[in-house]
Short mmCIF file of C-alpha atoms and ligand atoms in Angstrom, two decimals:
data_model
loop_
_atom_site.label_atom_id
_atom_site.label_comp_id
_atom_site.label_asym_id
_atom_site.label_seq_id
_atom_site.Cartn_x
_atom_site.Cartn_y
_atom_site.Cartn_z
CA UNK A 1 92.23 117.79 149.76
CA UNK A 2 94.01 116.59 146.68
CA UNK A 3 92.23 116.12 143.38
CA UNK A 4 92.53 112.80 141.58
CA UNK A 5 92.42 111.82 137.93
CA UNK A 6 88.94 111.08 136.45
CA UNK A 7 87.92 107.42 136.26
CA UNK A 8 88.86 105.66 133.06
CA UNK A 9 91.66 108.08 132.14
CA UNK A 10 95.43 107.78 132.44
CA UNK A 11 98.52 109.87 133.01
CA UNK A 12 101.24 108.61 130.74
CA UNK A 13 104.51 109.50 132.37
CA UNK A 14 108.08 109.69 131.07
CA UNK A 15 109.42 106.13 131.06
CA UNK A 16 106.10 104.86 129.69
CA UNK A 17 105.43 107.56 127.11
CA UNK A 18 108.43 106.42 125.04
CA UNK A 19 106.50 103.23 124.18
CA UNK A 20 103.66 105.37 122.89
CA UNK A 21 106.03 107.41 120.81
CA UNK A 22 107.60 104.31 119.26
CA UNK A 23 104.19 103.00 118.23
CA UNK A 24 103.07 106.39 116.97
CA UNK A 25 106.27 106.83 114.97
CA UNK A 26 105.98 103.37 113.46
CA UNK A 27 102.35 104.06 112.53
CA UNK A 28 103.32 107.31 110.80
CA UNK A 29 106.19 105.59 109.01
CA UNK A 30 103.87 102.87 107.68
CA UNK A 31 101.27 105.44 106.61
CA UNK A 32 103.95 107.20 104.62
CA UNK A 33 104.84 103.93 102.87
CA UNK A 34 101.21 103.09 102.19
CA UNK A 35 100.49 106.70 101.20
CA UNK A 36 97.93 107.59 103.87
CA UNK A 37 98.13 111.25 104.87
CA UNK A 38 97.29 112.70 108.25
CA UNK A 39 94.04 114.49 108.95
CA UNK A 40 93.36 116.33 112.21
CA UNK A 41 89.74 116.99 113.02
CA UNK A 42 88.25 118.63 116.13
CA UNK A 43 87.90 116.64 119.33
CA UNK A 44 84.25 117.73 119.57
CA UNK A 45 81.59 117.74 116.87
CA UNK A 46 77.86 118.44 116.58
CA UNK A 47 76.06 115.56 118.29
CA UNK A 48 74.02 114.97 115.12
CA UNK A 49 77.12 113.78 113.30
CA UNK A 50 77.39 110.74 115.55
CA UNK A 51 73.63 110.11 115.68
CA UNK A 52 73.64 109.88 111.91
CA UNK A 53 77.16 108.56 111.41
CA UNK A 54 77.63 105.98 114.14
CA UNK A 55 73.91 105.16 114.38
CA UNK A 56 71.30 105.86 117.03
CA UNK A 57 70.76 102.20 117.96
CA UNK A 58 74.40 101.59 118.84
CA UNK A 59 75.72 101.32 122.41
CA UNK A 60 78.08 104.17 121.65
CA UNK A 61 75.27 106.60 120.87
CA UNK A 62 72.77 105.31 123.39
CA UNK A 63 75.00 104.93 126.42
CA UNK A 64 78.53 106.09 125.91
CA UNK A 65 78.75 109.59 124.51
CA UNK A 66 80.04 112.60 126.38
CA UNK A 67 77.36 115.01 125.24
CA UNK A 68 76.78 118.50 126.58
CA UNK A 69 75.18 121.76 125.63
CA UNK A 70 77.67 124.54 124.96
CA UNK A 71 77.09 128.14 125.97
CA UNK A 72 75.38 128.79 122.66
CA UNK A 73 72.81 126.06 123.35
CA UNK A 74 74.22 123.65 120.74
CA UNK A 75 74.46 119.95 121.48
CA UNK A 76 78.12 119.00 121.33
CA UNK A 77 79.74 115.58 121.71
CA UNK A 78 83.33 114.59 122.43
CA UNK A 79 84.20 112.29 119.53
CA UNK A 80 83.76 108.60 120.42
CA UNK A 81 85.56 107.49 117.24
CA UNK A 82 87.24 108.98 114.18
CA UNK A 83 85.42 107.70 111.11
CA UNK A 84 82.38 109.99 111.29
CA UNK A 85 84.58 113.08 111.69
CA UNK A 86 86.88 112.03 108.85
CA UNK A 87 83.95 111.47 106.50
CA UNK A 88 82.39 114.76 107.63
CA UNK A 89 85.60 116.56 106.71
CA UNK A 90 85.83 114.63 103.42
CA UNK A 91 82.34 115.82 102.47
CA UNK A 92 82.65 119.35 103.84
CA UNK A 93 86.07 120.01 102.29
CA UNK A 94 84.96 118.38 99.01
CA UNK A 95 87.83 115.92 98.98
CA UNK A 96 85.79 113.85 96.53
CA UNK A 97 86.96 116.43 94.00
CA UNK A 98 90.68 115.81 94.61
CA UNK A 99 92.64 114.64 91.59
CA UNK A 100 94.21 111.84 93.62
CA UNK A 101 91.64 109.15 94.33
CA UNK A 102 91.03 107.24 96.49
CA UNK A 103 91.63 109.73 99.30
CA UNK A 104 93.68 107.92 101.93
CA UNK A 105 93.75 109.47 105.39
CA UNK A 106 94.95 108.61 108.88
CA UNK A 107 94.41 110.09 112.32
CA UNK A 108 95.81 109.66 115.78
CA UNK A 109 94.25 111.17 118.86
CA UNK A 110 92.03 110.85 121.91
CA UNK A 111 88.49 109.44 121.71
CA UNK A 112 85.92 109.49 124.50
CA UNK A 113 83.39 106.87 125.55
CA UNK A 114 81.54 106.71 128.83
CA UNK A 115 82.12 103.00 129.36
CA UNK A 116 82.61 100.99 132.54
CA UNK A 117 86.37 101.16 132.99
CA UNK A 118 88.28 97.87 133.14
CA UNK A 119 91.50 96.44 131.76
CA UNK A 120 91.76 97.62 128.16
CA UNK A 121 88.70 99.82 128.40
CA UNK A 122 89.11 103.49 129.10
CA UNK A 123 86.91 106.55 128.96
CA UNK A 124 89.62 108.47 127.16
CA UNK A 125 91.77 106.39 124.82
CA UNK A 126 93.96 107.10 121.83
CA UNK A 127 93.02 105.70 118.46
CA UNK A 128 95.21 105.37 115.44
CA UNK A 129 92.94 104.89 112.44
CA UNK A 130 93.04 104.98 108.66
CA UNK A 131 90.26 105.61 106.14
CA UNK A 132 90.37 105.08 102.38
CA UNK A 133 87.56 106.90 100.58
CA UNK A 134 86.51 106.57 96.98
CA UNK A 135 87.40 103.01 95.99
CA UNK A 136 85.24 99.94 95.62
CA UNK A 137 88.14 97.62 94.90
CA UNK A 138 88.44 94.75 97.43
CA UNK A 139 92.21 95.13 97.03
CA UNK A 140 92.00 98.26 99.15
CA UNK A 141 90.15 96.34 101.86
CA UNK A 142 93.12 93.96 101.85
CA UNK A 143 95.54 96.90 101.95
CA UNK A 144 93.78 98.40 104.98
CA UNK A 145 93.93 95.10 106.84
CA UNK A 146 97.55 94.55 105.87
CA UNK A 147 98.60 97.94 107.22
CA UNK A 148 97.17 97.09 110.64
CA UNK A 149 98.70 93.61 110.64
CA UNK A 150 102.10 94.91 109.57
CA UNK A 151 102.07 97.58 112.24
CA UNK A 152 101.50 94.98 114.94
CA UNK A 153 104.09 92.65 113.45
CA UNK A 154 106.75 95.30 113.03
CA UNK A 155 106.35 96.22 116.68
CA UNK A 156 107.03 92.59 117.58
CA UNK A 157 103.57 91.08 118.19
CA UNK A 158 103.16 87.47 117.09
CA UNK A 159 100.03 86.17 118.74
CA UNK A 160 97.47 87.75 116.48
CA UNK A 161 94.23 86.48 115.08
CA UNK A 162 92.43 88.17 112.21
CA UNK A 163 88.74 87.48 111.79
CA UNK A 164 86.78 88.67 108.79
CA UNK A 165 83.16 88.64 107.76
CA UNK A 166 80.98 90.14 105.09
CA UNK A 167 77.88 92.08 106.02
CA UNK A 168 76.88 92.25 102.36
CA UNK A 169 75.38 95.07 100.35
CA UNK A 170 71.99 96.67 100.89
CA UNK A 171 70.04 93.96 99.10
CA UNK A 172 71.75 91.16 101.03
CA UNK A 173 71.32 93.03 104.28
CA UNK A 174 67.62 93.61 103.75
CA UNK A 175 67.07 89.91 103.06
CA UNK A 176 69.09 88.99 106.13
CA UNK A 177 67.34 91.58 108.23
CA UNK A 178 63.92 90.16 107.37
CA UNK A 179 65.14 86.68 108.23
CA UNK A 180 66.44 87.93 111.59
CA UNK A 181 63.14 89.64 112.44
CA UNK A 182 61.24 86.45 111.61
CA UNK A 183 63.67 84.45 113.71
CA UNK A 184 63.54 86.56 116.88
CA UNK A 185 60.05 88.08 116.77
CA UNK A 186 58.04 85.14 118.20
CA UNK A 187 60.25 85.00 121.32
CA UNK A 188 61.54 88.56 121.61
CA UNK A 189 59.88 88.79 125.04
CA UNK A 190 62.67 86.58 126.39
CA UNK A 191 65.31 89.17 125.45
CA UNK A 192 66.51 92.33 127.16
CA UNK A 193 64.93 95.76 126.62
CA UNK A 194 67.76 96.80 124.29
CA UNK A 195 67.19 93.78 122.06
CA UNK A 196 63.46 94.41 121.99
CA UNK A 197 64.17 97.93 120.74
CA UNK A 198 66.69 96.62 118.23
CA UNK A 199 64.26 94.14 116.69
CA UNK A 200 62.59 96.68 114.43
CA UNK A 201 65.32 99.29 114.25
CA UNK A 202 68.39 97.14 113.71
CA UNK A 203 67.99 93.40 114.38
CA UNK A 204 71.62 92.72 113.40
CA UNK A 205 72.68 94.40 116.62
CA UNK A 206 70.84 91.71 118.63
CA UNK A 207 73.63 89.30 117.65
CA UNK A 208 76.10 91.60 119.38
CA UNK A 209 74.15 91.77 122.68
CA UNK A 210 76.38 91.32 125.73
CA UNK A 211 73.38 90.42 127.91
CA UNK A 212 71.62 87.72 125.91
CA UNK A 213 74.51 86.14 124.03
CA UNK A 214 73.83 82.71 125.62
CA UNK A 215 70.19 82.55 124.45
CA UNK A 216 69.54 79.49 122.24
CA UNK A 217 68.07 81.64 119.46
CA UNK A 218 71.45 83.35 119.11
CA UNK A 219 73.21 80.20 117.96
CA UNK A 220 70.47 79.24 115.51
CA UNK A 221 70.08 82.77 114.10
CA UNK A 222 70.29 83.04 110.31
CA UNK A 223 73.80 83.93 109.23
CA UNK A 224 74.47 86.79 106.82
CA UNK A 225 76.69 84.51 104.75
CA UNK A 226 73.59 82.59 103.60
CA UNK A 227 71.97 85.82 102.40
CA UNK A 228 74.82 87.34 100.42
CA UNK A 229 73.85 88.05 96.83
CA UNK A 230 76.29 87.28 94.01
CA UNK A 231 77.93 90.68 94.04
CA UNK A 232 78.55 90.55 97.79
CA UNK A 233 79.73 86.96 97.65
CA UNK A 234 82.21 87.75 94.89
CA UNK A 235 83.43 90.81 96.75
CA UNK A 236 84.08 88.75 99.87
CA UNK A 237 85.81 86.01 97.90
CA UNK A 238 88.10 88.54 96.23
CA UNK A 239 89.06 89.96 99.62
CA UNK A 240 89.95 86.49 100.87
CA UNK A 241 91.97 85.82 97.74
CA UNK A 242 93.98 89.02 98.27
CA UNK A 243 94.58 88.28 101.96
CA UNK A 244 95.93 84.87 101.01
CA UNK A 245 98.09 86.48 98.35
CA UNK A 246 99.49 88.82 101.02
CA UNK A 247 100.22 85.90 103.36
CA UNK A 248 97.83 87.16 105.98
CA UNK A 249 96.16 84.26 107.81
CA UNK A 250 92.51 84.85 108.69
CA UNK A 251 89.38 83.12 109.90
CA UNK A 252 85.88 83.81 108.63
CA UNK A 253 83.48 84.43 111.50
CA UNK A 254 79.90 84.84 110.29
CA UNK A 255 78.92 86.17 113.72
CA UNK A 256 81.22 89.17 113.56
CA UNK A 257 78.86 92.15 113.30
CA UNK A 258 80.83 95.06 114.90
CA UNK A 259 79.26 97.65 117.18
CA UNK A 260 78.69 100.49 114.73
CA UNK A 261 75.86 100.86 112.24
CA UNK A 262 77.70 102.06 109.17
CA UNK A 263 79.28 98.79 108.06
CA UNK A 264 78.59 96.76 104.92
CA UNK A 265 80.60 94.21 102.98
CA UNK A 266 83.93 93.77 104.78
CA UNK A 267 84.04 93.71 108.58
CA UNK A 268 87.13 92.61 110.48
CA UNK A 269 88.77 92.50 113.88
CA UNK A 270 92.28 91.68 114.99
CA UNK A 271 92.50 89.96 118.35
CA UNK A 272 95.36 89.06 120.66
CA UNK A 273 95.86 85.38 121.42
CA UNK A 274 98.43 86.10 124.10
CA UNK A 275 97.90 84.35 127.39
CA UNK A 276 96.95 86.67 130.20
CA UNK A 277 95.78 89.39 127.86
CA UNK A 278 92.49 89.66 129.74
CA UNK A 279 88.86 89.55 128.83
CA UNK A 280 88.88 92.12 126.08
CA UNK A 281 90.96 90.67 123.28
CA UNK A 282 90.07 92.92 120.37
CA UNK A 283 93.02 95.06 119.38
CA UNK A 284 91.67 96.58 116.20
CA UNK A 285 88.36 96.82 114.38
CA UNK A 286 87.31 98.06 111.01
CA UNK A 287 85.30 97.57 107.89
CA UNK A 288 83.64 99.03 104.86
CA UNK A 289 81.10 101.81 105.14
CA UNK A 290 79.75 102.57 101.67
CA UNK A 291 76.85 104.95 102.18
CA UNK A 292 78.20 106.84 105.19
CA UNK A 293 79.20 109.86 103.11
CA UNK A 294 75.63 110.15 101.78
CA UNK A 295 74.28 109.81 105.31
CA UNK A 296 76.33 112.88 106.20
CA UNK A 297 75.11 114.82 103.17
CA UNK A 298 77.82 114.06 100.63
CA UNK A 299 77.92 112.26 97.31
CA UNK A 300 77.86 108.48 97.08
CA UNK A 301 81.33 107.40 98.21
CA UNK A 302 82.64 103.99 99.14
CA UNK A 303 84.92 103.83 102.17
CA UNK A 304 86.89 101.42 104.32
CA UNK A 305 89.09 101.80 107.37
CA UNK A 306 90.09 100.60 110.79
CA UNK A 307 90.95 101.98 114.20
CA UNK A 308 93.05 100.57 117.00
CA UNK A 309 93.88 101.93 120.39
CA UNK A 310 97.42 102.44 121.60
CA UNK A 311 96.31 101.36 125.10
CA UNK A 312 95.40 97.85 123.92
CA UNK A 313 98.47 97.77 121.66
CA UNK A 314 100.71 98.30 124.67
CA UNK A 315 98.72 95.78 126.73
CA UNK A 316 99.34 93.19 123.98
CA UNK A 317 103.06 94.01 123.88
CA UNK A 318 103.21 93.56 127.65
CA UNK A 319 101.22 90.31 127.51
CA UNK A 320 103.63 88.89 124.92
CA UNK A 321 106.61 90.21 126.85
CA UNK A 322 107.90 92.23 123.90
CA UNK A 323 110.55 94.66 125.06
CA UNK A 324 110.82 97.84 123.06
CA UNK A 325 114.16 99.33 122.29
CA UNK A 326 114.11 102.71 123.92
CA UNK A 327 117.16 104.85 123.29
CA UNK A 328 118.39 106.43 126.45
CA UNK A 329 121.18 108.74 127.45
CA UNK A 330 122.22 112.27 126.57
CA UNK A 331 125.25 113.22 124.50
CA UNK A 332 126.87 115.61 126.93
CA UNK A 333 126.57 116.86 130.49
CA UNK A 334 128.20 120.20 131.22
CA UNK A 335 129.67 120.24 134.71
CA UNK A 336 130.96 123.56 136.05
CA UNK A 337 133.22 124.59 138.90
CA UNK A 338 133.03 128.21 140.01
CA UNK A 339 130.60 131.06 139.34
CA UNK A 340 132.05 132.34 136.08
CA UNK A 341 132.24 128.85 134.61
CA UNK A 342 128.65 128.23 135.65
CA UNK A 343 127.50 131.38 133.91
CA UNK A 344 129.48 130.43 130.83
CA UNK A 345 127.79 127.00 130.53
CA UNK A 346 124.41 128.69 130.03
CA UNK A 347 125.54 129.78 126.57
CA UNK A 348 127.67 126.72 125.86
CA UNK A 349 124.71 124.43 126.58
CA UNK A 350 122.64 126.28 124.01
CA UNK A 351 125.42 126.02 121.43
CA UNK A 352 125.57 122.24 121.94
CA UNK A 353 121.81 121.87 121.60
CA UNK A 354 121.61 124.05 118.50
CA UNK A 355 124.39 121.97 116.96
CA UNK A 356 122.12 118.96 117.33
CA UNK A 357 123.27 117.33 120.57
CA UNK A 358 121.18 116.42 123.59
CA UNK A 359 122.78 118.19 126.52
CA UNK A 360 122.12 119.16 130.11
CA UNK A 361 123.72 121.18 132.92
CA UNK A 362 123.22 121.56 136.65
CA UNK A 363 120.41 123.80 137.87
CA UNK A 364 120.61 122.99 141.59
CA UNK A 365 123.98 124.53 142.41
CA UNK A 366 125.42 121.08 143.10
CA UNK A 367 128.98 120.24 144.06
CA UNK A 368 131.11 118.77 141.25
CA UNK A 369 130.74 115.22 142.60
CA UNK A 370 126.97 115.53 142.65
CA UNK A 371 127.06 116.94 139.12
CA UNK A 372 128.84 113.76 137.99
CA UNK A 373 126.17 111.70 139.73
CA UNK A 374 123.48 113.66 137.91
CA UNK A 375 125.33 113.00 134.64
CA UNK A 376 125.30 109.27 135.45
CA UNK A 377 121.57 109.28 136.11
CA UNK A 378 121.07 110.92 132.71
CA UNK A 379 123.36 108.27 131.16
CA UNK A 380 125.57 110.97 129.67
CA UNK A 381 128.00 109.72 127.04
CA UNK A 382 130.40 112.59 127.74
CA UNK A 383 130.88 114.91 130.67
CA UNK A 384 132.59 118.21 129.93
CA UNK A 385 134.11 119.91 132.98
CA UNK A 386 134.72 123.63 132.97
CA UNK A 387 136.39 125.43 135.89
CA UNK A 388 137.02 129.19 136.29
CA UNK A 389 140.71 128.51 135.73
CA UNK A 390 140.13 126.63 132.43
CA UNK A 391 137.74 129.32 131.31
CA UNK A 392 140.49 131.90 131.71
CA UNK A 393 142.85 129.70 129.65
CA UNK A 394 140.27 128.89 126.96
CA UNK A 395 140.29 125.17 127.87
CA UNK A 396 137.71 122.55 128.73
CA UNK A 397 138.00 118.91 129.87
CA UNK A 398 135.98 116.25 128.11
CA UNK A 399 135.55 112.82 129.68
CA UNK A 400 134.32 109.83 127.72
CA UNK A 401 132.13 108.06 130.28
CA UNK A 402 132.32 104.66 128.58
CA UNK A 403 136.14 104.48 128.43
CA UNK A 404 137.06 106.90 131.20
CA UNK A 405 139.42 108.64 128.76
CA UNK A 406 139.90 112.39 129.32
CA UNK A 407 141.14 115.09 127.00
CA UNK A 408 141.70 118.79 127.39
CA UNK A 409 140.66 120.79 124.36
CA UNK A 410 140.35 124.44 123.37
CA UNK A 411 137.06 125.90 124.49
CA UNK A 412 136.74 127.56 121.06
CA UNK A 413 136.75 124.23 119.29
CA UNK A 414 134.48 122.46 121.78
CA UNK A 415 131.44 122.22 119.48
CA UNK A 416 133.62 121.24 116.53
CA UNK A 417 135.17 118.51 118.68
CA UNK A 418 131.71 117.05 119.32
CA UNK A 419 130.75 117.27 115.70
CA UNK A 420 133.83 115.31 114.73
CA UNK A 421 133.34 112.59 117.37
P1 HAM B 501 85.62 100.35 117.35
O1 HAM B 501 85.57 98.87 117.21
O2 HAM B 501 84.55 101.00 118.13
O3 HAM B 501 85.66 100.92 115.87
O4 HAM B 501 87.00 100.76 117.98
C1 HAM B 501 88.21 100.41 117.35
C2 HAM B 501 89.28 100.10 118.37
O5 HAM B 501 89.40 101.15 119.33
C3 HAM B 501 89.03 98.86 119.23
O6 HAM B 501 89.36 97.70 118.55
C4 HAM B 501 89.94 99.13 120.40
O7 HAM B 501 91.30 98.87 120.07
C5 HAM B 501 89.81 100.63 120.57
N1 HAM B 501 88.84 100.97 121.62
C6 HAM B 501 87.51 101.14 121.50
N2 HAM B 501 86.98 101.49 122.69
C7 HAM B 501 88.00 101.54 123.57
C8 HAM B 501 88.11 101.85 124.97
N3 HAM B 501 87.03 102.21 125.67
N4 HAM B 501 89.33 101.80 125.54
C9 HAM B 501 90.41 101.46 124.83
N5 HAM B 501 90.38 101.17 123.52
C10 HAM B 501 89.20 101.21 122.90
C11 HAM B 501 85.76 102.24 115.55
O8 HAM B 501 85.98 103.12 116.35
C12 HAM B 501 85.65 102.51 114.08
N6 HAM B 501 85.68 103.97 113.87
C13 HAM B 501 86.77 101.83 113.33
C14 HAM B 501 86.72 102.08 111.86
C15 HAM B 501 87.45 102.96 111.16
N7 HAM B 501 85.90 101.50 111.00
C16 HAM B 501 86.11 101.98 109.80
N8 HAM B 501 87.04 102.90 109.89
#
């Protein structure tokens, strides 16, 4: 019996993987320009990190984590997201003491959530995310958003919608929280079990309920915008001013709450407007998380970031019909005729590769005609043919596959010939 791939995971094969690499390379290139530096954290962490970091009333923690006991009896969880780990490392490695502040970091790697798989929703997916720690300037919120928008744009996406909201500071949130409890409490019996639990622990999360989102109390629920204090209001206005200055169109959506507990002030999502994109339209989500570092045992540190998955990025490119320019074709295929020539190409191939060329030879003992066919399949720009006779005379034939032109050159100067081409 054959063994199949686990549900909600993917094999990304050659032919498809090049799209991933293009996106990953573009992301790294932008991070370099914006001065975000890569951080690599473990794929698993102590479960407590996510209980405290992501929040124990969130769907992620309650339903979606891959948690297991390791052989030492510790509770371990495969990371469901990258922010908690990044902030853990920031605190543990005392990056708050770095001379360069804010500390601007990015990560790229697999995340794990036990969700019901569907289009755009996987159990293992790759996030690219950035985190800026140590600044309370709304200009950095705008920078974070602009990096995500520019990445999408530079890859060719056009049908994007940015929505922003403010969740306010602690004071605003407490006022809003009380208003929400008063609003839902009298009729909480009409809501699902999750919402009933959320009422006391985190009533904001009720607004994000997938089950009860049609309930009339949802639409009339008090909006956070009405409860923002002056500081929070000013902060949000500044952000909007900077986004406008950067020519980034946005919509304010007071119902945007995001599915993780650590957010305050800025929250945002970038959606795809492309037709046929499917039910899940969120490409990227992020926001500010002042207070998370303290939650994890560090000093008071403001922070903001986003994460996006490459899976949904590619789905959006496909939905918009954006073709990516994938460079194909090798520089040289070494075809050989005769045993001695074949042996000789083993070394010659290595010389070509070490000189910087992509090159290939035959490994299936094919006839010369079949070697040319193989060269065609590899889209070789040049085919060099070496026979036993040429080898004896220190010669090799080089054919330009685009023009059909052939030249005989000295075997000694073969690499030099390529370098001068
Ligand atoms: P999140 O909204 O949970 O936020 O996820 C961010 C992005 O990851 C989503 O917008 C989506 O592109 C992708 N994503 C999430 N779940 C899946 C899935 N099951 N399959 C495919 N893609 C998925 C966070 O993770 C926060 N850590 C973002 C952040 C960083 N906030 C501040 N800094």
